[in-house]
Short mmCIF file of C-alpha atoms in Angstrom, two decimals:
data_model
loop_
_atom_site.label_atom_id
_atom_site.label_comp_id
_atom_site.label_asym_id
_atom_site.label_seq_id
_atom_site.Cartn_x
_atom_site.Cartn_y
_atom_site.Cartn_z
CA MET A 1 97.83 76.42 73.93
CA LYS A 2 98.80 79.97 73.05
CA ALA A 3 100.59 81.05 69.90
CA SER A 4 104.34 81.45 70.20
CA ALA A 5 105.02 84.46 67.97
CA GLN A 6 105.39 86.93 70.86
CA LEU A 7 106.80 84.54 73.46
CA ALA A 8 110.54 85.19 72.92
CA PRO A 9 110.16 89.00 73.21
CA ALA A 10 107.85 88.52 76.20
CA LEU A 11 110.36 86.24 77.94
CA CYS A 12 113.13 88.72 77.20
CA GLY A 13 111.18 91.70 78.54
CA ALA A 14 109.85 89.80 81.54
CA SER A 15 113.31 88.52 82.48
CA ARG A 16 114.69 92.06 82.53
CA ILE A 17 111.83 93.26 84.74
CA VAL A 18 112.06 90.31 87.14
CA ALA A 19 115.84 90.78 87.39
CA ARG A 20 115.35 94.42 88.41
CA ILE A 21 112.70 93.46 90.96
CA ALA A 22 115.08 90.86 92.38
CA THR A 23 117.47 93.73 93.16
CA GLY A 24 114.80 95.78 94.96
CA LYS A 25 112.70 97.55 92.31
CA SER A 26 108.93 97.42 92.80
CA LEU A 27 106.44 95.91 90.41
CA ALA A 28 104.43 99.15 90.51
CA GLU A 29 107.39 101.06 89.08
CA GLU A 30 107.88 98.47 86.37
CA ARG A 31 104.18 98.38 85.49
CA ALA A 32 104.27 102.08 84.73
CA VAL A 33 107.04 101.45 82.20
CA ILE A 34 105.23 98.45 80.71
CA ASP A 35 102.04 100.45 80.18
CA VAL A 36 103.92 103.21 78.35
CA GLU A 37 106.43 101.22 76.32
CA THR A 38 104.56 98.11 75.15
CA SER A 39 101.74 97.55 72.70
CA ASP A 40 98.42 96.04 73.79
CA SER A 41 99.20 92.76 72.01
CA ALA A 42 102.60 92.35 73.71
CA ARG A 43 101.52 93.61 77.12
CA ALA A 44 99.25 90.71 78.11
CA ALA A 45 101.90 87.99 77.67
CA LEU A 46 104.57 90.13 79.34
CA ILE A 47 102.42 90.91 82.39
CA ASP A 48 101.33 87.28 82.72
CA ILE A 49 104.93 86.05 82.77
CA VAL A 50 106.12 88.73 85.20
CA HIS A 51 103.25 88.23 87.64
CA GLY A 52 103.31 84.45 87.32
CA THR A 53 107.06 84.25 87.90
CA LEU A 54 106.89 86.48 90.97
CA ARG A 55 103.91 84.56 92.34
CA ARG A 56 105.93 81.33 92.09
CA PHE A 57 109.33 82.85 92.77
CA GLY A 58 110.29 80.49 95.58
CA ARG A 59 109.42 77.53 93.39
CA VAL A 60 111.14 78.62 90.17
CA HIS A 61 114.21 79.72 92.12
CA VAL A 62 114.68 76.25 93.63
CA MET A 63 113.92 74.49 90.35
CA THR A 64 116.53 76.40 88.35
CA ARG A 65 119.07 75.92 91.13
CA VAL A 66 118.53 72.15 91.11
CA LEU A 67 118.60 71.90 87.31
CA SER A 68 121.65 74.05 86.66
CA SER A 69 124.76 71.92 86.23
CA ARG A 70 127.14 74.86 86.52
CA GLY A 71 125.90 76.64 89.61
CA ARG A 72 124.04 79.91 89.70
CA ALA A 73 123.85 81.72 86.36
CA GLU A 74 124.47 85.43 85.85
CA PRO A 75 121.43 87.56 86.78
CA ALA A 76 120.15 88.09 83.20
CA LEU A 77 120.19 84.36 82.41
CA GLU A 78 118.93 83.31 85.82
CA SER A 79 115.94 85.60 85.46
CA LEU A 80 115.26 84.26 81.96
CA LEU A 81 115.25 80.73 83.35
CA TRP A 82 112.85 81.73 86.13
CA CYS A 83 110.44 83.18 83.58
CA ALA A 84 110.79 80.22 81.22
CA VAL A 85 110.15 77.75 84.04
CA TYR A 86 106.95 79.62 84.88
CA ALA A 87 105.91 79.55 81.21
CA LEU A 88 106.56 75.79 81.08
CA GLU A 89 104.50 75.14 84.21
CA SER A 90 101.68 77.51 83.31
CA GLY A 91 100.25 75.16 80.70
CA ARG A 92 99.69 78.08 78.34
CA TYR A 93 102.32 76.95 75.86
CA ALA A 94 103.61 73.63 74.52
CA HIS A 95 106.87 72.55 76.18
CA TYR A 96 108.84 72.57 72.93
CA THR A 97 107.57 76.09 72.25
CA VAL A 98 108.85 77.45 75.56
CA VAL A 99 112.25 75.80 75.12
CA ASP A 100 112.61 77.11 71.57
CA GLN A 101 111.47 80.64 72.47
CA ALA A 102 113.66 80.83 75.57
CA VAL A 103 116.67 79.94 73.42
CA ARG A 104 115.64 82.69 71.00
CA ALA A 105 115.33 85.10 73.94
CA CYS A 106 119.01 84.50 74.69
CA GLY A 107 119.77 86.25 71.42
CA LEU A 108 117.49 89.16 72.30
CA LEU A 109 119.39 89.48 75.60
CA GLU A 110 122.68 89.31 73.68
CA ARG A 111 123.64 86.13 75.52
CA TRP A 112 124.23 84.04 72.39
CA SER A 113 126.74 81.69 74.03
CA ALA A 114 124.16 80.66 76.64
CA LYS A 115 121.69 79.12 74.18
CA GLY A 116 122.94 75.57 74.78
CA TYR A 117 122.87 76.03 78.55
CA VAL A 118 119.30 77.39 78.58
CA ASN A 119 118.17 74.60 76.24
CA ALA A 120 119.72 71.95 78.49
CA VAL A 121 118.24 73.33 81.73
CA LEU A 122 114.70 73.57 80.35
CA ARG A 123 114.80 70.12 78.76
CA ALA A 124 115.98 68.73 82.08
CA LEU A 125 112.94 70.28 83.75
CA VAL A 126 110.64 68.32 81.46
CA ARG A 127 112.66 65.14 82.02
CA ASP A 128 113.53 65.19 85.75
CA ARG A 129 110.19 65.84 87.44
CA GLU A 130 110.69 63.36 90.27
CA SER A 131 113.89 64.92 91.60
CA LEU A 132 112.39 68.39 91.24
CA ASP A 133 109.28 67.44 93.18
CA LYS A 134 111.45 66.11 96.03
CA ALA A 135 113.47 69.33 96.12
CA ILE A 136 110.34 71.47 96.18
CA ALA A 137 108.73 69.40 98.96
CA ALA A 138 111.89 69.76 101.07
CA GLU A 139 112.01 73.57 100.97
CA PRO A 140 109.13 75.57 102.47
CA GLU A 141 109.84 78.65 100.31
CA ALA A 142 109.47 76.51 97.18
CA ARG A 143 106.51 74.50 98.46
CA TYR A 144 104.47 77.47 99.73
CA GLN A 145 106.00 80.15 97.48
CA HIS A 146 106.48 82.67 100.28
CA PRO A 147 109.61 83.69 102.25
CA ALA A 148 110.45 81.46 105.22
CA TRP A 149 109.99 84.27 107.78
CA TRP A 150 106.54 85.07 106.33
CA ILE A 151 105.50 81.42 106.63
CA ASP A 152 106.71 81.32 110.24
CA VAL A 153 104.72 84.43 111.25
CA LEU A 154 101.51 83.12 109.68
CA ARG A 155 101.94 79.63 111.15
CA ALA A 156 102.27 81.13 114.63
CA ALA A 157 99.32 83.52 114.18
CA TYR A 158 96.92 81.13 112.43
CA PRO A 159 97.77 77.54 113.43
CA GLU A 160 94.68 76.16 111.66
CA ARG A 161 94.56 78.46 108.65
CA TRP A 162 98.12 79.40 107.65
CA ARG A 163 98.28 77.03 104.69
CA ALA A 164 95.00 78.40 103.26
CA ILE A 165 96.30 81.97 103.65
CA LEU A 166 99.48 81.09 101.77
CA GLU A 167 97.52 79.33 99.04
CA ALA A 168 95.30 82.39 98.62
CA GLY A 169 98.41 84.56 98.26
CA ASN A 170 99.48 82.48 95.26
CA GLU A 171 96.17 82.74 93.40
CA HIS A 172 95.21 85.10 90.60
CA PRO A 173 93.44 88.16 92.06
CA LEU A 174 89.73 88.73 91.75
CA MET A 175 88.28 91.69 89.87
CA CYS A 176 85.59 93.16 92.09
CA LEU A 177 83.44 96.17 91.25
CA ARG A 178 81.67 98.66 93.49
CA VAL A 179 78.47 100.08 92.03
CA ASN A 180 77.92 103.80 92.62
CA ARG A 181 74.42 103.74 94.06
CA ARG A 182 74.09 107.48 93.59
CA ARG A 183 74.04 106.72 89.85
CA THR A 184 72.36 103.31 89.56
CA SER A 185 71.28 100.25 91.54
CA LEU A 186 73.19 97.01 91.91
CA GLU A 187 70.39 95.12 90.16
CA LYS A 188 70.31 97.45 87.14
CA TYR A 189 74.06 97.44 86.80
CA LEU A 190 74.19 93.65 86.95
CA GLU A 191 71.79 93.60 83.99
CA ARG A 192 74.09 95.95 82.05
CA VAL A 193 77.07 93.75 82.81
CA SER A 194 75.20 90.74 81.46
CA MET A 195 74.19 92.62 78.30
CA ALA A 196 77.87 93.50 77.78
CA GLY A 197 78.71 89.80 77.68
CA LEU A 198 80.28 89.69 81.14
CA ARG A 199 79.44 87.26 83.92
CA ALA A 200 79.41 88.36 87.54
CA ARG A 201 78.13 87.43 90.98
CA ARG A 202 76.99 89.69 93.80
CA VAL A 203 79.04 90.27 96.93
CA GLY A 204 78.05 92.60 99.77
CA ASP A 205 75.71 95.56 99.39
CA ALA A 206 77.28 97.15 96.32
CA GLY A 207 79.80 94.66 94.95
CA LEU A 208 80.09 92.43 91.91
CA ILE A 209 82.85 89.91 91.27
CA LEU A 210 83.55 89.29 87.60
CA ASP A 211 84.18 85.73 86.47
CA GLU A 212 87.07 87.03 84.35
CA PRO A 213 88.99 90.32 84.71
CA VAL A 214 88.58 92.83 81.87
CA PRO A 215 90.04 96.26 81.06
CA VAL A 216 88.04 99.02 82.74
CA GLU A 217 87.16 100.35 79.28
CA ARG A 218 84.91 97.31 78.86
CA LEU A 219 82.93 98.05 82.01
CA PRO A 220 79.56 99.64 81.18
CA GLY A 221 79.36 103.18 82.55
CA PHE A 222 82.87 103.24 84.01
CA ALA A 223 83.80 106.57 82.40
CA GLN A 224 80.42 107.97 83.51
CA GLY A 225 81.06 107.12 87.15
CA GLU A 226 78.57 104.30 87.55
CA VAL A 227 81.12 101.81 88.85
CA SER A 228 84.61 101.52 90.35
CA VAL A 229 87.09 98.70 90.79
CA GLN A 230 87.51 97.91 94.49
CA ASP A 231 88.03 94.68 96.39
CA ALA A 232 85.07 93.53 98.49
CA GLY A 233 87.25 93.59 101.61
CA ALA A 234 88.08 97.24 101.02
CA GLN A 235 84.38 98.02 100.48
CA ARG A 236 83.76 97.10 104.11
CA ALA A 237 85.34 100.30 105.42
CA ALA A 238 82.74 102.93 104.55
CA ALA A 239 79.78 101.17 106.17
CA LEU A 240 81.70 100.47 109.38
CA LEU A 241 82.03 104.22 110.05
CA GLN A 242 78.22 104.58 110.37
CA LEU A 243 78.07 107.90 108.57
CA SER A 244 75.32 110.47 108.84
CA ALA A 245 74.61 113.48 106.65
CA GLY A 246 76.65 116.49 107.70
CA HIS A 247 79.41 114.55 109.42
CA ARG A 248 82.89 115.99 109.15
CA VAL A 249 85.01 113.07 107.93
CA LEU A 250 88.76 112.67 107.46
CA ASP A 251 90.32 110.08 105.16
CA ALA A 252 93.88 110.29 106.47
CA CYS A 253 95.66 108.11 103.85
CA ALA A 254 93.32 108.63 100.97
CA ALA A 255 95.16 107.64 97.79
CA PRO A 256 94.18 106.27 95.35
CA GLY A 257 90.71 107.41 96.43
CA GLY A 258 88.52 104.31 96.40
CA LYS A 259 87.50 104.50 100.04
CA SER A 260 87.06 108.30 99.89
CA ALA A 261 84.68 107.87 96.98
CA HIS A 262 82.74 105.15 98.77
CA LEU A 263 82.27 107.38 101.82
CA LEU A 264 80.76 110.08 99.61
CA GLU A 265 78.58 107.57 97.76
CA LEU A 266 77.04 106.43 101.05
CA ALA A 267 76.30 109.76 102.73
CA ASP A 268 76.32 113.55 102.27
CA VAL A 269 79.38 114.13 104.43
CA ARG A 270 81.98 116.90 104.41
CA LEU A 271 85.08 114.97 103.49
CA THR A 272 88.70 115.98 103.86
CA ALA A 273 91.03 113.58 102.02
CA ILE A 274 94.76 113.85 102.61
CA ASP A 275 97.75 111.84 101.49
CA ILE A 276 101.46 112.42 101.99
CA ASP A 277 102.22 112.03 98.25
CA PRO A 278 101.14 114.99 96.04
CA GLN A 279 101.10 112.83 92.91
CA ARG A 280 98.81 110.31 94.54
CA CYS A 281 96.52 113.15 95.62
CA LYS A 282 95.98 113.84 91.94
CA ARG A 283 94.71 110.28 91.57
CA VAL A 284 92.22 110.92 94.38
CA GLU A 285 90.96 114.02 92.57
CA GLN A 286 90.67 112.12 89.29
CA THR A 287 88.71 109.34 90.96
CA LEU A 288 86.27 111.76 92.57
CA ASP A 289 85.86 113.74 89.35
CA ARG A 290 84.97 110.61 87.40
CA LEU A 291 82.32 109.70 89.96
CA GLY A 292 80.88 113.21 90.20
CA LEU A 293 81.89 113.60 93.86
CA ALA A 294 83.62 116.41 95.76
CA ALA A 295 85.98 116.61 98.72
CA HIS A 296 88.76 118.82 100.01
CA VAL A 297 91.89 117.00 98.82
CA SER A 298 95.38 118.04 99.89
CA ALA A 299 98.90 116.67 100.24
CA ALA A 300 99.72 116.41 103.94
CA ASP A 301 101.38 114.18 106.50
CA CYS A 302 98.65 112.98 108.85
CA THR A 303 101.16 112.65 111.71
CA ARG A 304 101.64 116.45 111.69
CA PRO A 305 98.17 117.98 112.23
CA VAL A 306 99.79 121.33 112.99
CA ASP A 307 100.60 121.62 109.26
CA TRP A 308 97.09 121.00 107.88
CA TRP A 309 94.35 120.88 110.55
CA ASP A 310 92.11 123.92 110.99
CA GLY A 311 91.18 122.97 114.56
CA ALA A 312 87.61 121.83 113.81
CA PRO A 313 87.31 118.21 115.04
CA PHE A 314 86.19 115.37 112.79
CA ASP A 315 83.20 113.18 113.63
CA ARG A 316 84.76 110.24 111.82
CA VAL A 317 88.35 109.39 110.88
CA LEU A 318 89.37 106.68 108.44
CA ALA A 319 92.97 105.59 109.04
CA ASP A 320 93.82 103.15 106.25
CA VAL A 321 97.46 103.03 107.28
CA PRO A 322 100.57 101.96 105.33
CA CYS A 323 101.41 98.34 106.11
CA SER A 324 103.15 95.21 104.82
CA SER A 325 100.23 94.59 102.41
CA SER A 326 100.48 90.92 103.30
CA GLY A 327 96.74 90.46 102.73
CA VAL A 328 96.87 91.59 99.09
CA VAL A 329 100.00 89.84 97.79
CA ARG A 330 98.09 88.06 95.04
CA ARG A 331 97.72 91.53 93.52
CA HIS A 332 101.32 92.54 94.31
CA PRO A 333 103.39 89.33 94.16
CA ASP A 334 106.69 91.21 94.31
CA LEU A 335 105.96 92.32 97.87
CA LYS A 336 106.44 88.80 99.22
CA TRP A 337 110.07 88.95 98.19
CA LEU A 338 110.78 92.66 98.74
CA ARG A 339 109.56 92.71 102.34
CA ARG A 340 111.83 91.76 105.23
CA ALA A 341 110.86 90.56 108.71
CA SER A 342 112.45 93.70 110.14
CA ASP A 343 109.99 95.84 108.17
CA LEU A 344 107.13 94.87 110.49
CA ALA A 345 108.52 96.78 113.47
CA ALA A 346 109.05 99.86 111.30
CA PHE A 347 105.47 99.67 110.00
CA ALA A 348 104.12 99.23 113.54
CA ALA A 349 106.02 102.29 114.77
CA ARG A 350 104.66 104.39 111.91
CA GLN A 351 101.13 103.08 112.51
CA ALA A 352 101.36 103.96 116.20
CA SER A 353 102.44 107.52 115.44
CA MET A 354 99.55 107.91 113.02
CA LEU A 355 97.00 106.74 115.58
CA ASP A 356 98.38 109.12 118.20
CA ALA A 357 98.22 112.08 115.80
CA LEU A 358 94.77 111.31 114.42
CA TRP A 359 93.30 110.91 117.89
CA GLN A 360 93.98 114.62 118.39
CA VAL A 361 91.70 115.63 115.50
CA LEU A 362 88.81 113.28 116.39
CA ALA A 363 85.76 114.86 118.03
CA ALA A 364 84.43 113.77 121.42
CA ASP A 365 82.03 110.87 120.86
CA GLY A 366 83.64 110.39 117.44
CA LYS A 367 84.90 107.17 115.90
CA LEU A 368 88.19 106.25 114.28
CA LEU A 369 88.41 103.24 111.98
CA TYR A 370 91.88 101.66 111.87
CA VAL A 371 92.44 99.64 108.69
CA THR A 372 95.25 97.56 107.26
CA CYS A 373 95.52 95.08 104.44
CA SER A 374 97.88 93.01 106.59
CA MET A 375 97.65 89.48 107.95
CA PHE A 376 100.29 90.05 110.62
CA PRO A 377 99.08 90.64 114.22
CA GLY A 378 102.07 92.90 114.85
CA GLU A 379 100.45 95.49 112.57
CA ASN A 380 96.89 94.85 113.68
CA ASP A 381 95.70 93.79 117.12
CA ASP A 382 99.08 94.50 118.69
CA VAL A 383 99.12 98.10 117.42
CA VAL A 384 95.52 98.72 118.48
CA SER A 385 95.99 97.14 121.93
CA ALA A 386 99.09 99.23 122.60
CA PHE A 387 97.23 102.39 121.54
CA LEU A 388 94.31 101.64 123.86
CA ALA A 389 96.70 100.96 126.75
CA ARG A 390 98.42 104.35 126.44
CA THR A 391 95.35 106.47 125.51
CA PRO A 392 92.95 107.37 128.36
CA GLY A 393 89.30 106.93 127.42
CA ALA A 394 89.90 105.24 124.08
CA ARG A 395 87.57 102.28 123.68
CA ARG A 396 87.44 99.60 121.00
CA VAL A 397 83.85 98.87 120.03
CA LEU A 398 82.25 95.99 118.18
CA LEU A 399 82.16 96.31 114.43
CA PRO A 400 78.59 97.10 113.36
CA ASP A 401 78.47 94.39 110.70
CA GLY A 402 79.12 91.74 113.35
CA ALA A 403 81.95 90.19 111.33
CA PRO A 404 85.45 89.46 112.67
CA ALA A 405 88.05 92.22 112.70
CA GLN A 406 90.47 90.10 110.65
CA TRP A 407 89.26 89.01 107.23
CA LEU A 408 91.37 86.27 105.71
CA PRO A 409 91.83 86.26 101.92
CA ASP A 410 89.40 83.93 100.17
CA SER A 411 87.33 83.50 97.02
CA GLU A 412 85.45 86.77 97.61
CA HIS A 413 87.97 89.26 99.01
CA ASP A 414 91.55 90.00 99.98
CA GLY A 415 92.82 90.05 103.56
CA PHE A 416 91.94 93.09 105.70
CA PHE A 417 91.91 94.11 109.36
CA TYR A 418 89.46 96.59 110.89
CA ALA A 419 89.26 98.06 114.39
CA LEU A 420 86.72 100.71 115.40
CA ILE A 421 87.83 102.99 118.25
CA GLU A 422 85.50 105.42 120.03
CA LYS A 423 86.45 108.62 121.83
CA PRO A 424 84.56 109.44 125.03
CA ALA A 425 81.99 112.24 124.96
#
């Protein structure tokens, strides 16, 4: 059980953040504020409550609705109850501690008159488990902790696996590392990790999965460019492009730079890395600088080659396109609740326009790798099939690693989709 000294402030801060996310703010925006405005000691509890509440949002929402005797509370109190319910169920704190600290958080939120109400709701949670379990079992959003439309799409696409996909989306994310083999070997770096008191297991050609996540400052050689943080599913991209020295390569949606860096770690290619967001381009440059790598980085919209392309075709194009991010929701739990079913058609239209534009800059006999971190066929096979149908000569080829195009999230990686498309000579 954790100490309670910081729980009331953490519940207060988390409830404010979750309330803003419930109105449409993103967790990424809120994390930036957390990192600037909170101390290291307060940050861990705050982040745990925010992420945990969002991961279980469907569940805590139903539970507070069932327990509340006076209908739906005002947003500030409702969000506090969501966060407190997560804290109660997390097992990190004694029940009496959570109840006491949630009541104290009412004062921090200047909702003094609500102390009795919050106390009663949380005590009822401890007392009325049977009725709560029945309510949760009856509502798919509470049972699976994903929106109903999301559940329906996955059930239709993966009749045998949809439950496992949903369960993976509710788990804590892995921390996977990619060793920079220009600086060290996987074997030598694994020894350094062990000497630093960290436990890890190998995954893929250059990956290590840590048993427990740690701040990057604790990773041996991180500042010196020996290692990066990158999911094992994302590490698949660079090898699939089958790079050779001297290739002209385009990373068309490069930020934050992990895949760009991996391309340069694998081969001496001439890399152009573009992203539509100038601020995110700075992150690409910072990533490459830390790793001792170089590329031409610029802010550009890949759907408008006339604005940035010099006319020299690229041998390889990496199109890691914007998508629903449905394969990485354990890292971004807010996305489950911010996305709408109607978003999928908008993403697919954008993805189609990107493929059409990038095909223009690909050399004859070149290869384009289409990548999403989505689990939804409407952003994956459907987009690729439609592109092939309208593009003379375009041919989808087998992935060189022999693995399926769609990787489902599991104990080693997040969910990703890959399709390799070849242009005729």
